[in-house]
């Protein structure tokens, strides 16, 4: 019973924590743009949260720099279970243009497990909405 | 009263990007502030040396997603200086037009973020909604909203049609009206006045001493703008004023940015009406002869400098980027002293920091006397021990 309530609330209102692991900002402004009146991801109950302890979803951008690697791990560990990670942007997915830089890991999934990838450099806000809807569907079907 | 040192960041609700401040406070007042940078250091300057000039245009765009066009303009300009080619006038005008579009989008973005930091989220929603209009133009003309791939060495990649010119003029009309509304809000709204007036004061002398740039410098009443003082692209032919403010505070920065928006709208109109005819680009060789060049542009955040050295191959030997936030972060540490804890986000947001731009520089240890390079694990152990010590003090 309680589990159903939790699941219902998670599907209706996923709280997202945004983490920049060394991106160029292009993706970060597109994330905020997706929350603004034109695209309005809040329609789906998406709320951007400042602290990982309150978040269901970690929205990660950037290729993970040497400095941010430990912090990314720490933030990931602070999130309550069950947690979902979205790698946002081409460089979060694979390193993309930063491939070959000496200080990057080359993708979020090199450091923490990733559930969904949203490619694009940067992805358009429409792609973010699409990703959110897909994730919510996955939520619904998850046990 | 005892002193407490609070670390803020790198991941913190009030900061949009990873950056770290160590602020020492007495009660509510900040007595000392220290900035740690380098969280987004990716090592791009090394990467530039492994890529060809053509590839580098796209990589320079990704130094920072907000001032992407300025960085690629700068890189293309530096390459053109070494090659000794001058893009056709129409190409220069289009390049300038895009630079000004970027200023509009960036200033509106700042306005929203500043509103957000002072708890005025309505302003955030408004200005970001208006910002979408300029992103639509970007998408219309260049094909992408944020990273445009529009610049190239020797000019620009795509021409604009008459229909697009009409759409630009139409959008400018709307933006002019909206900007005027924002200026009214900025000058009269109590929420804004109470939070920004007298906050984050940087005197003219300090601004010069600490090498501030961009709107921060102009809000400290220094009339300096690369577009005017060292015109590049088509800026030499455009009529515009350099806006300054003598209030020296965050409110001054807001006024400077808002009035600059109006100037920019007028410049865009002028450019569309006086757009020269002809080619938009010249063909350039793939290999660049040995030489060096410095190129400067006025990014939305201030003066942006690229230094390029070539060695006769199709790859640069060295590209050094000095982004505006690098110059401005010094004065943030200075202005934070004496301020209130609650004003930190606003003062930091005041310079419109862009860590993606700045963090290609890695400063490991600023203490000259014990300067040594530590491995990351050492550094981590050191920081844990230091924090424990700090916690018990
Ligand atoms: S995917 Fe592209 S736009 Fe997004 S952070 Fe990476 S380089 Fe920047």
Short mmCIF file of C-alpha atoms and ligand atoms in Angstrom, two decimals:
data_model
loop_
_atom_site.label_atom_id
_atom_site.label_comp_id
_atom_site.label_asym_id
_atom_site.label_seq_id
_atom_site.Cartn_x
_atom_site.Cartn_y
_atom_site.Cartn_z
CA UNK A 1 0.00 0.00 0.00
CA UNK A 2 2.63 2.49 1.11
CA UNK A 3 4.82 1.44 -1.78
CA UNK A 4 2.06 2.26 -4.20
CA UNK A 5 1.69 5.71 -2.73
CA UNK A 6 5.42 6.32 -3.03
CA UNK A 7 5.44 5.10 -6.59
CA UNK A 8 2.44 7.18 -7.47
CA UNK A 9 4.01 10.31 -6.06
CA UNK A 10 7.28 9.60 -7.81
CA UNK A 11 5.58 9.26 -11.16
CA UNK A 12 3.45 12.33 -10.61
CA UNK A 13 6.27 14.49 -9.39
CA UNK A 14 9.86 13.46 -10.03
CA UNK A 15 12.30 15.74 -8.24
CA UNK A 16 15.38 16.42 -10.21
CA UNK A 17 18.81 17.42 -9.01
CA UNK A 18 20.97 18.99 -11.66
CA UNK A 19 24.69 18.39 -11.51
CA UNK A 20 27.27 19.99 -13.73
CA UNK A 21 30.30 17.74 -13.94
CA UNK A 22 32.30 20.00 -16.21
CA UNK A 23 30.02 20.87 -19.09
CA UNK A 24 30.29 23.91 -21.31
CA UNK A 25 27.01 25.32 -19.91
CA UNK A 26 25.20 24.85 -23.18
CA UNK A 27 23.31 21.93 -21.75
CA UNK A 28 22.68 23.60 -18.41
CA UNK A 29 20.95 26.59 -19.93
CA UNK A 30 18.85 24.29 -22.06
CA UNK A 31 17.76 22.41 -18.94
CA UNK A 32 16.63 25.66 -17.36
CA UNK A 33 15.01 26.71 -20.62
CA UNK A 34 12.99 23.49 -20.50
CA UNK A 35 11.59 24.55 -17.14
CA UNK A 36 10.66 28.02 -18.37
CA UNK A 37 7.23 29.07 -19.66
CA UNK A 38 7.78 28.09 -23.30
CA UNK A 39 8.38 24.40 -22.60
CA UNK A 40 7.34 24.19 -18.99
CA UNK A 41 8.49 20.78 -17.80
CA UNK A 42 6.70 21.52 -14.55
CA UNK A 43 3.56 20.41 -16.32
CA UNK A 44 4.81 16.88 -15.68
CA UNK A 45 5.53 17.67 -12.07
CA UNK A 46 9.26 18.01 -12.61
CA UNK A 47 10.77 20.18 -9.90
CA UNK A 48 14.40 21.21 -9.83
CA UNK A 49 15.88 20.61 -6.39
CA UNK A 50 19.05 22.03 -4.95
CA UNK A 51 20.01 19.09 -2.81
CA UNK A 52 20.60 15.50 -3.93
CA UNK A 53 19.08 14.22 -0.68
CA UNK A 54 15.61 15.20 -1.87
CA UNK A 55 15.99 14.10 -5.45
CA UNK A 56 14.72 11.09 -7.36
CA UNK A 57 16.59 11.85 -10.55
CA UNK A 58 20.14 13.05 -11.04
CA UNK A 59 20.40 15.04 -14.25
CA UNK A 60 24.07 15.09 -15.15
CA UNK A 61 25.79 17.17 -17.78
CA UNK A 62 29.41 17.25 -18.80
CA UNK A 63 32.22 14.82 -19.48
CA UNK A 64 33.25 14.51 -15.77
CA UNK A 65 36.47 16.36 -15.06
CA UNK A 66 39.12 15.04 -12.71
CA UNK A 67 38.05 17.47 -10.01
CA UNK A 68 34.37 16.68 -10.24
CA UNK A 69 34.69 12.90 -10.35
CA UNK A 70 34.85 12.39 -6.57
CA UNK A 71 32.12 14.93 -6.06
CA UNK A 72 29.86 13.23 -8.54
CA UNK A 73 30.32 9.97 -6.66
CA UNK A 74 29.60 11.69 -3.38
CA UNK A 75 26.45 13.32 -4.71
CA UNK A 76 25.32 10.00 -6.16
CA UNK A 77 25.82 8.28 -2.82
CA UNK A 78 23.82 10.95 -1.03
CA UNK A 79 20.72 10.30 -3.09
CA UNK A 80 18.05 8.07 -1.55
CA UNK A 81 17.09 4.80 -3.24
CA UNK A 82 15.73 4.19 -5.79
CA UNK A 83 17.78 6.62 -7.81
CA UNK A 84 17.82 7.34 -11.50
CA UNK A 85 20.58 8.99 -13.45
CA UNK A 86 20.19 10.76 -16.76
CA UNK A 87 23.28 11.62 -18.78
CA UNK A 88 22.38 14.80 -20.54
CA UNK A 89 24.14 15.97 -23.68
CA UNK A 90 26.58 14.39 -26.02
CA UNK A 91 29.57 14.97 -23.79
CA UNK A 92 27.78 13.46 -20.81
CA UNK A 93 27.00 10.40 -22.92
CA UNK A 94 30.41 9.78 -24.40
CA UNK A 95 32.82 12.65 -23.93
CA UNK A 96 32.13 13.88 -27.47
CA UNK A 97 34.19 16.96 -28.35
CA UNK A 98 36.27 16.62 -25.21
CA UNK A 99 37.56 13.18 -26.18
CA UNK A 100 41.31 13.32 -25.77
CA UNK A 101 41.37 16.04 -23.12
CA UNK A 102 43.75 15.02 -20.35
CA UNK A 103 41.43 15.91 -17.51
CA UNK A 104 38.14 14.29 -18.50
CA UNK A 105 36.79 10.83 -17.82
CA UNK A 106 34.72 10.79 -20.99
CA UNK A 107 31.13 10.36 -19.92
CA UNK A 108 28.98 10.02 -16.84
CA UNK A 109 28.71 6.23 -17.20
CA UNK A 110 32.45 5.86 -16.65
CA UNK A 111 31.83 6.91 -13.05
CA UNK A 112 28.27 6.04 -12.01
CA UNK A 113 25.57 3.82 -13.54
CA UNK A 114 23.35 5.69 -15.98
CA UNK A 115 19.70 4.85 -16.70
CA UNK A 116 18.94 7.13 -19.60
CA UNK A 117 20.91 9.04 -22.20
CA UNK A 118 19.77 12.20 -23.93
CA UNK A 119 22.15 12.92 -26.81
CA UNK A 120 22.59 16.22 -28.62
CA UNK A 121 25.05 19.04 -28.30
CA UNK A 122 23.10 20.50 -26.61
CA UNK A 123 19.80 18.56 -26.85
CA UNK A 124 16.82 20.79 -27.56
CA UNK A 125 14.32 21.30 -24.76
CA UNK A 126 11.91 19.11 -26.71
CA UNK A 127 14.40 16.28 -26.31
CA UNK A 128 14.46 16.88 -22.57
CA UNK A 129 10.68 16.62 -22.40
CA UNK A 130 10.83 13.45 -24.44
CA UNK A 131 13.44 12.04 -22.08
CA UNK A 132 11.37 12.97 -19.04
CA UNK A 133 8.27 11.29 -20.43
CA UNK A 134 10.24 8.15 -21.26
CA UNK A 135 11.68 8.10 -17.78
CA UNK A 136 8.27 8.50 -16.19
CA UNK A 137 7.01 5.59 -18.24
CA UNK A 138 9.94 3.54 -17.00
CA UNK A 139 9.07 4.60 -13.44
CA UNK A 140 5.54 3.40 -13.89
CA UNK A 141 6.62 0.02 -15.16
CA UNK A 142 9.35 -0.45 -12.57
CA UNK A 143 8.70 -2.69 -9.62
CA UNK B 1 32.38 37.34 18.09
CA UNK B 2 34.04 34.15 16.91
CA UNK B 3 34.88 33.65 13.30
CA UNK B 4 33.43 30.81 11.32
CA UNK B 5 34.57 29.65 7.93
CA UNK B 6 31.87 28.32 5.65
CA UNK B 7 32.65 26.42 2.48
CA UNK B 8 30.10 27.07 -0.25
CA UNK B 9 29.97 24.81 -3.28
CA UNK B 10 30.97 23.23 -5.55
CA UNK B 11 27.47 21.79 -5.63
CA UNK B 12 25.21 24.25 -3.92
CA UNK B 13 21.60 25.32 -4.47
CA UNK B 14 22.56 28.96 -4.87
CA UNK B 15 25.20 28.31 -7.47
CA UNK B 16 24.38 27.20 -10.94
CA UNK B 17 27.83 25.98 -11.71
CA UNK B 18 30.61 24.30 -9.77
CA UNK B 19 32.68 26.90 -8.02
CA UNK B 20 33.82 27.04 -4.46
CA UNK B 21 34.01 29.88 -2.01
CA UNK B 22 35.52 29.81 1.43
CA UNK B 23 33.91 32.66 3.29
CA UNK B 24 34.92 33.62 6.80
CA UNK B 25 32.13 35.29 8.68
CA UNK B 26 31.61 37.13 11.91
CA UNK B 27 27.95 36.86 12.69
CA UNK B 28 26.30 37.74 9.40
CA UNK B 29 29.14 39.79 7.99
CA UNK B 30 31.79 38.38 5.70
CA UNK B 31 35.30 39.31 6.78
CA UNK B 32 37.24 37.28 4.28
CA UNK B 33 36.52 35.41 1.11
CA UNK B 34 38.55 33.10 -1.00
CA UNK B 35 37.65 31.64 -4.33
CA UNK B 36 38.63 28.20 -5.52
CA UNK B 37 38.30 27.57 -9.20
CA UNK B 38 39.15 24.77 -11.56
CA UNK B 39 36.27 22.38 -11.08
CA UNK B 40 35.45 22.42 -14.76
CA UNK B 41 39.02 22.36 -15.95
CA UNK B 42 38.92 20.03 -18.91
CA UNK B 43 42.28 20.67 -20.53
CA UNK B 44 40.93 22.25 -23.67
CA UNK B 45 43.99 24.31 -24.52
CA UNK B 46 45.94 21.10 -24.99
CA UNK B 47 43.13 19.71 -27.10
CA UNK B 48 43.28 22.68 -29.48
CA UNK B 49 46.82 21.71 -30.37
CA UNK B 50 45.71 18.26 -31.51
CA UNK B 51 42.90 19.42 -33.76
CA UNK B 52 42.89 21.20 -37.09
CA UNK B 53 41.76 24.80 -37.46
CA UNK B 54 38.44 23.70 -38.91
CA UNK B 55 37.77 21.36 -35.99
CA UNK B 56 38.89 23.97 -33.52
CA UNK B 57 36.16 26.36 -34.58
CA UNK B 58 33.67 23.90 -33.15
CA UNK B 59 35.70 23.22 -30.06
CA UNK B 60 36.16 26.90 -29.24
CA UNK B 61 32.37 27.18 -29.38
CA UNK B 62 32.23 24.62 -26.63
CA UNK B 63 34.53 26.50 -24.29
CA UNK B 64 31.30 27.99 -23.06
CA UNK B 65 27.78 27.39 -24.23
CA UNK B 66 26.58 30.88 -23.38
CA UNK B 67 29.26 32.94 -25.12
CA UNK B 68 29.86 30.32 -27.79
CA UNK B 69 29.75 32.76 -30.67
CA UNK B 70 32.24 35.18 -29.15
CA UNK B 71 34.81 32.46 -28.64
CA UNK B 72 34.52 31.18 -32.18
CA UNK B 73 34.65 34.75 -33.53
CA UNK B 74 37.79 35.33 -31.58
CA UNK B 75 39.46 32.18 -32.83
CA UNK B 76 38.48 32.85 -36.45
CA UNK B 77 39.67 36.43 -36.16
CA UNK B 78 43.05 35.42 -34.79
CA UNK B 79 43.47 32.92 -37.62
CA UNK B 80 42.46 35.54 -40.17
CA UNK B 81 45.01 37.98 -38.74
CA UNK B 82 47.79 35.45 -39.26
CA UNK B 83 46.57 34.49 -42.73
CA UNK B 84 46.18 38.14 -43.62
CA UNK B 85 42.69 37.70 -45.05
CA UNK B 86 39.78 40.01 -44.49
CA UNK B 87 36.28 38.51 -44.72
CA UNK B 88 33.87 40.25 -47.12
CA UNK B 89 31.84 43.06 -45.59
CA UNK B 90 28.59 41.14 -45.67
CA UNK B 91 30.27 38.31 -43.77
CA UNK B 92 31.54 40.76 -41.17
CA UNK B 93 28.11 42.29 -40.74
CA UNK B 94 26.49 38.91 -40.26
CA UNK B 95 29.15 37.95 -37.77
CA UNK B 96 28.56 41.15 -35.85
CA UNK B 97 24.82 40.59 -35.97
CA UNK B 98 25.21 37.18 -34.36
CA UNK B 99 27.51 38.61 -31.72
CA UNK B 100 24.85 41.12 -30.81
CA UNK B 101 22.15 38.43 -30.75
CA UNK B 102 24.33 36.63 -28.29
CA UNK B 103 24.54 39.72 -26.14
CA UNK B 104 20.75 39.96 -26.07
CA UNK B 105 20.34 36.33 -25.10
CA UNK B 106 23.05 36.53 -22.47
CA UNK B 107 21.84 39.76 -20.88
CA UNK B 108 18.27 38.47 -20.71
CA UNK B 109 19.59 35.30 -19.17
CA UNK B 110 21.49 37.34 -16.58
CA UNK B 111 18.45 39.42 -15.81
CA UNK B 112 16.49 36.27 -15.10
CA UNK B 113 19.21 34.72 -12.97
CA UNK B 114 19.64 37.93 -10.99
CA UNK B 115 15.88 38.02 -10.44
CA UNK B 116 16.00 34.44 -9.28
CA UNK B 117 18.84 35.15 -6.84
CA UNK B 118 16.91 37.97 -5.25
CA UNK B 119 13.80 35.84 -4.95
CA UNK B 120 11.96 37.54 -7.81
CA UNK B 121 11.15 34.47 -9.87
CA UNK B 122 8.54 36.23 -11.97
CA UNK B 123 11.34 38.20 -13.58
CA UNK B 124 13.13 34.94 -14.32
CA UNK B 125 10.08 33.58 -16.11
CA UNK B 126 9.52 36.75 -18.10
CA UNK B 127 13.02 37.32 -19.28
CA UNK B 128 13.66 33.69 -20.14
CA UNK B 129 10.47 33.66 -22.14
CA UNK B 130 11.68 36.67 -24.11
CA UNK B 131 15.02 35.02 -24.50
CA UNK B 132 13.32 32.23 -26.45
CA UNK B 133 12.55 34.76 -29.18
CA UNK B 134 16.21 35.38 -29.83
CA UNK B 135 16.93 31.66 -29.69
CA UNK B 136 14.28 31.21 -32.36
CA UNK B 137 16.18 33.65 -34.54
CA UNK B 138 19.39 31.76 -33.90
CA UNK B 139 17.72 28.53 -34.88
CA UNK B 140 16.21 30.15 -37.94
CA UNK B 141 19.52 31.54 -39.19
CA UNK B 142 22.19 29.15 -37.98
CA UNK B 143 20.23 25.97 -37.44
CA UNK B 144 20.97 25.59 -33.74
CA UNK B 145 19.92 27.30 -30.56
CA UNK B 146 23.08 27.28 -28.51
CA UNK B 147 26.12 26.11 -30.42
CA UNK B 148 25.76 27.60 -33.84
CA UNK B 149 28.63 26.46 -36.08
CA UNK B 150 28.04 29.66 -38.01
CA UNK B 151 31.49 31.20 -37.96
CA UNK B 152 34.27 30.05 -40.16
CA UNK B 153 37.74 31.32 -40.95
CA UNK B 154 37.17 33.88 -43.68
CA UNK B 155 33.56 34.77 -42.95
CA UNK B 156 30.34 33.01 -42.03
CA UNK B 157 28.68 29.85 -43.31
CA UNK B 158 25.14 30.87 -44.21
CA UNK B 159 23.53 33.91 -45.73
CA UNK B 160 20.25 35.38 -44.56
CA UNK B 161 17.24 35.82 -46.81
CA UNK B 162 14.92 38.82 -47.00
CA UNK B 163 12.23 36.93 -45.14
CA UNK B 164 14.66 36.24 -42.33
CA UNK B 165 15.65 39.90 -42.24
CA UNK B 166 11.99 40.79 -41.82
CA UNK B 167 11.63 38.31 -38.99
CA UNK B 168 14.67 39.81 -37.29
CA UNK B 169 13.21 43.32 -37.52
CA UNK B 170 9.91 42.09 -36.17
CA UNK B 171 11.56 40.38 -33.20
CA UNK B 172 13.61 43.51 -32.51
CA UNK B 173 10.40 45.54 -32.24
CA UNK B 174 9.04 43.15 -29.65
CA UNK B 175 12.30 43.05 -27.75
CA UNK B 176 12.57 46.81 -27.66
CA UNK B 177 9.17 47.07 -26.08
CA UNK B 178 9.98 44.33 -23.56
CA UNK B 179 13.35 45.84 -22.70
CA UNK B 180 11.69 49.17 -21.97
CA UNK B 181 9.35 47.37 -19.62
CA UNK B 182 12.32 45.72 -17.89
CA UNK B 183 14.02 49.07 -17.48
CA UNK B 184 10.91 50.40 -15.78
CA UNK B 185 10.85 47.35 -13.52
CA UNK B 186 14.54 47.67 -12.77
CA UNK B 187 14.28 51.33 -11.86
CA UNK B 188 11.07 51.25 -9.85
CA UNK B 189 10.38 47.81 -8.46
CA UNK B 190 11.00 47.80 -4.71
CA UNK B 191 12.06 44.14 -4.60
CA UNK B 192 14.92 44.90 -6.95
CA UNK B 193 15.92 48.22 -5.42
CA UNK B 194 16.01 46.85 -1.89
CA UNK B 195 18.12 43.88 -2.83
CA UNK B 196 20.57 45.49 -5.23
CA UNK B 197 21.19 49.08 -4.21
CA UNK B 198 24.38 49.45 -2.22
CA UNK B 199 25.15 45.74 -2.57
CA UNK B 200 28.48 44.61 -3.98
CA UNK B 201 30.09 48.00 -4.33
CA UNK B 202 33.28 48.12 -6.38
CA UNK B 203 34.86 51.55 -6.59
CA UNK B 204 36.30 52.87 -9.83
CA UNK B 205 39.85 52.67 -8.48
CA UNK B 206 39.36 49.09 -7.30
CA UNK B 207 37.76 48.09 -10.56
CA UNK B 208 40.81 49.33 -12.44
CA UNK B 209 43.23 47.84 -9.94
CA UNK B 210 41.58 44.42 -10.06
CA UNK B 211 41.21 44.51 -13.85
CA UNK B 212 37.44 44.13 -13.96
CA UNK B 213 35.90 43.80 -17.40
CA UNK B 214 32.56 44.14 -19.14
CA UNK B 215 29.38 45.32 -17.43
CA UNK B 216 31.04 45.01 -14.02
CA UNK B 217 33.67 47.54 -15.11
CA UNK B 218 31.14 49.83 -16.75
CA UNK B 219 28.94 49.70 -13.65
CA UNK B 220 31.99 51.00 -11.78
CA UNK B 221 31.88 54.02 -14.04
CA UNK B 222 34.73 53.20 -16.40
CA UNK B 223 33.95 53.82 -20.04
CA UNK B 224 35.62 50.85 -21.64
CA UNK B 225 34.24 48.58 -24.28
CA UNK B 226 36.33 46.65 -26.80
CA UNK B 227 33.69 47.28 -29.43
CA UNK B 228 34.37 51.00 -29.13
CA UNK B 229 38.00 51.13 -28.02
CA UNK B 230 39.36 48.56 -30.44
CA UNK B 231 36.64 47.94 -33.04
CA UNK B 232 36.62 44.52 -34.68
CA UNK B 233 34.33 42.95 -37.30
CA UNK B 234 31.84 45.65 -38.34
CA UNK B 235 31.69 47.55 -35.05
CA UNK B 236 33.72 50.45 -36.43
CA UNK B 237 30.80 51.37 -38.71
CA UNK B 238 27.96 51.06 -36.23
CA UNK B 239 26.49 53.90 -34.19
CA UNK B 240 26.20 53.06 -30.51
CA UNK B 241 26.93 54.42 -27.06
CA UNK B 242 28.97 52.82 -24.28
CA UNK B 243 26.72 52.68 -21.24
CA UNK B 244 28.15 53.33 -17.80
CA UNK B 245 26.68 53.76 -14.37
CA UNK B 246 28.04 55.63 -11.37
CA UNK B 247 26.20 53.70 -8.66
CA UNK B 248 29.01 51.07 -8.51
CA UNK B 249 26.68 48.36 -7.13
CA UNK B 250 24.70 45.41 -8.44
CA UNK B 251 21.87 47.75 -9.36
CA UNK B 252 24.32 49.63 -11.58
CA UNK B 253 25.14 46.38 -13.34
CA UNK B 254 21.48 45.73 -13.91
CA UNK B 255 20.95 49.19 -15.38
CA UNK B 256 24.04 48.90 -17.58
CA UNK B 257 22.89 45.56 -18.97
CA UNK B 258 19.33 46.71 -19.55
CA UNK B 259 20.40 49.88 -21.36
CA UNK B 260 22.94 47.91 -23.37
CA UNK B 261 20.07 45.74 -24.54
CA UNK B 262 18.41 48.80 -26.05
CA UNK B 263 21.64 49.83 -27.78
CA UNK B 264 22.02 46.31 -29.13
CA UNK B 265 18.49 46.23 -30.50
CA UNK B 266 19.20 49.46 -32.37
CA UNK B 267 22.50 48.11 -33.68
CA UNK B 268 20.77 45.01 -35.02
CA UNK B 269 18.22 47.17 -36.82
CA UNK B 270 20.96 49.32 -38.29
CA UNK B 271 22.85 46.25 -39.49
CA UNK B 272 19.82 44.73 -41.18
CA UNK B 273 18.94 48.00 -42.89
CA UNK B 274 22.50 48.62 -44.06
CA UNK B 275 23.48 45.04 -44.83
CA UNK B 276 26.09 45.16 -47.65
CA UNK B 277 25.60 42.91 -50.65
CA UNK B 278 28.12 40.42 -51.93
CA UNK B 279 29.87 37.31 -50.70
CA UNK B 280 29.75 36.08 -47.14
CA UNK B 281 33.08 34.27 -47.03
CA UNK B 282 36.41 33.94 -48.75
CA UNK B 283 38.20 30.68 -49.25
CA UNK B 284 41.25 30.22 -47.07
CA UNK B 285 44.09 27.66 -47.19
CA UNK B 286 43.98 24.79 -44.71
CA UNK B 287 47.52 25.35 -43.56
CA UNK B 288 48.35 28.51 -41.69
CA UNK B 289 51.85 30.04 -42.08
CA UNK B 290 53.95 30.52 -38.94
CA UNK B 291 52.99 33.57 -36.96
CA UNK B 292 51.16 34.79 -33.91
CA UNK B 293 48.14 36.97 -33.25
CA UNK B 294 46.02 38.31 -30.47
CA UNK B 295 42.35 38.84 -30.99
CA UNK B 296 40.00 40.65 -28.63
CA UNK B 297 36.24 40.75 -28.56
CA UNK B 298 33.67 42.14 -26.19
CA UNK B 299 31.77 39.10 -24.97
CA UNK B 300 28.50 39.73 -23.12
CA UNK B 301 30.50 39.34 -19.91
CA UNK B 302 33.44 41.47 -20.91
CA UNK B 303 36.69 41.41 -22.77
CA UNK B 304 37.63 38.03 -24.17
CA UNK B 305 41.18 37.47 -25.45
CA UNK B 306 42.55 34.70 -27.64
CA UNK B 307 46.24 34.34 -28.36
CA UNK B 308 47.11 32.09 -31.25
CA UNK B 309 50.48 30.85 -32.49
CA UNK B 310 50.75 28.86 -35.67
CA UNK B 311 53.64 26.84 -37.03
CA UNK B 312 52.88 26.29 -40.70
CA UNK B 313 50.84 23.10 -40.27
CA UNK B 314 47.06 22.72 -40.22
CA UNK B 315 47.04 22.63 -36.43
CA UNK B 316 47.73 25.53 -34.10
CA UNK B 317 50.83 25.38 -31.95
CA UNK B 318 49.24 27.21 -29.05
CA UNK B 319 45.90 28.79 -28.31
CA UNK B 320 45.54 30.66 -25.07
CA UNK B 321 42.14 31.87 -23.98
CA UNK B 322 41.56 34.52 -21.34
CA UNK B 323 37.83 34.50 -20.71
CA UNK B 324 36.06 37.45 -19.04
CA UNK B 325 35.09 35.59 -15.88
CA UNK B 326 38.74 34.90 -15.19
CA UNK B 327 39.30 38.64 -14.98
CA UNK B 328 36.16 39.27 -12.96
CA UNK B 329 36.45 36.57 -10.32
CA UNK B 330 39.18 38.57 -8.57
CA UNK B 331 36.90 41.46 -7.84
CA UNK B 332 34.18 39.12 -6.55
CA UNK B 333 36.47 37.94 -3.75
CA UNK B 334 37.15 41.58 -3.02
CA UNK B 335 33.54 42.81 -3.06
CA UNK B 336 32.37 39.92 -0.89
CA UNK B 337 34.37 41.30 2.03
CA UNK B 338 32.11 43.31 4.29
CA UNK B 339 28.96 42.05 2.62
CA UNK B 340 26.14 40.09 4.17
CA UNK B 341 25.98 36.29 3.85
CA UNK B 342 22.59 36.56 2.22
CA UNK B 343 24.04 38.75 -0.51
CA UNK B 344 26.62 36.21 -1.65
CA UNK B 345 24.57 34.70 -4.47
CA UNK B 346 23.65 38.10 -5.82
CA UNK B 347 27.19 39.48 -5.74
CA UNK B 348 28.52 36.36 -7.40
CA UNK B 349 25.75 36.38 -9.96
CA UNK B 350 26.43 40.09 -10.51
CA UNK B 351 29.46 39.52 -12.69
CA UNK B 352 27.53 36.86 -14.59
CA UNK B 353 30.12 34.22 -13.88
CA UNK B 354 30.70 31.58 -16.46
CA UNK B 355 32.82 28.83 -15.06
CA UNK B 356 32.86 26.88 -18.27
CA UNK B 357 34.76 29.80 -19.79
CA UNK B 358 37.15 30.30 -16.98
CA UNK B 359 38.01 26.87 -15.75
CA UNK B 360 40.58 25.94 -18.23
CA UNK B 361 43.06 27.28 -15.72
CA UNK B 362 44.06 25.06 -12.87
CA UNK B 363 45.40 26.67 -9.72
CA UNK B 364 46.40 24.00 -7.28
CA UNK B 365 47.99 25.94 -4.50
CA UNK B 366 48.04 29.66 -4.25
CA UNK B 367 50.24 29.75 -1.18
CA UNK B 368 53.56 30.86 -2.62
CA UNK B 369 55.69 29.75 0.30
CA UNK B 370 54.60 26.13 0.38
CA UNK B 371 53.76 25.84 -3.27
CA UNK B 372 53.80 22.19 -4.24
CA UNK B 373 51.75 19.96 -6.41
CA UNK B 374 49.80 17.32 -4.53
CA UNK B 375 48.22 14.26 -6.00
CA UNK B 376 44.47 14.18 -5.85
CA UNK B 377 44.42 11.63 -3.04
CA UNK B 378 46.88 13.63 -1.01
CA UNK B 379 44.80 16.68 -1.59
CA UNK B 380 41.69 14.86 -0.53
CA UNK B 381 43.29 13.56 2.68
CA UNK B 382 44.62 16.99 3.37
CA UNK B 383 41.23 18.56 2.89
CA UNK B 384 39.50 16.02 5.14
CA UNK B 385 42.06 16.55 7.90
CA UNK B 386 41.76 20.28 7.43
CA UNK B 387 38.00 20.18 7.70
CA UNK B 388 38.13 18.10 10.83
CA UNK B 389 40.53 20.53 12.41
CA UNK B 390 38.31 23.37 11.30
CA UNK B 391 35.21 21.72 12.70
CA UNK B 392 36.64 21.50 16.20
CA UNK B 393 38.14 24.90 16.33
S1 LIG C 1 26.89 18.23 -24.91
FE1 LIG C 1 27.70 19.97 -26.05
S2 LIG C 1 26.49 21.71 -25.35
FE2 LIG C 1 26.21 20.08 -23.86
S3 LIG C 1 27.73 20.48 -22.28
FE3 LIG C 1 28.63 19.03 -23.75
S4 LIG C 1 29.74 20.29 -25.21
FE4 LIG C 1 28.34 21.64 -24.09
#
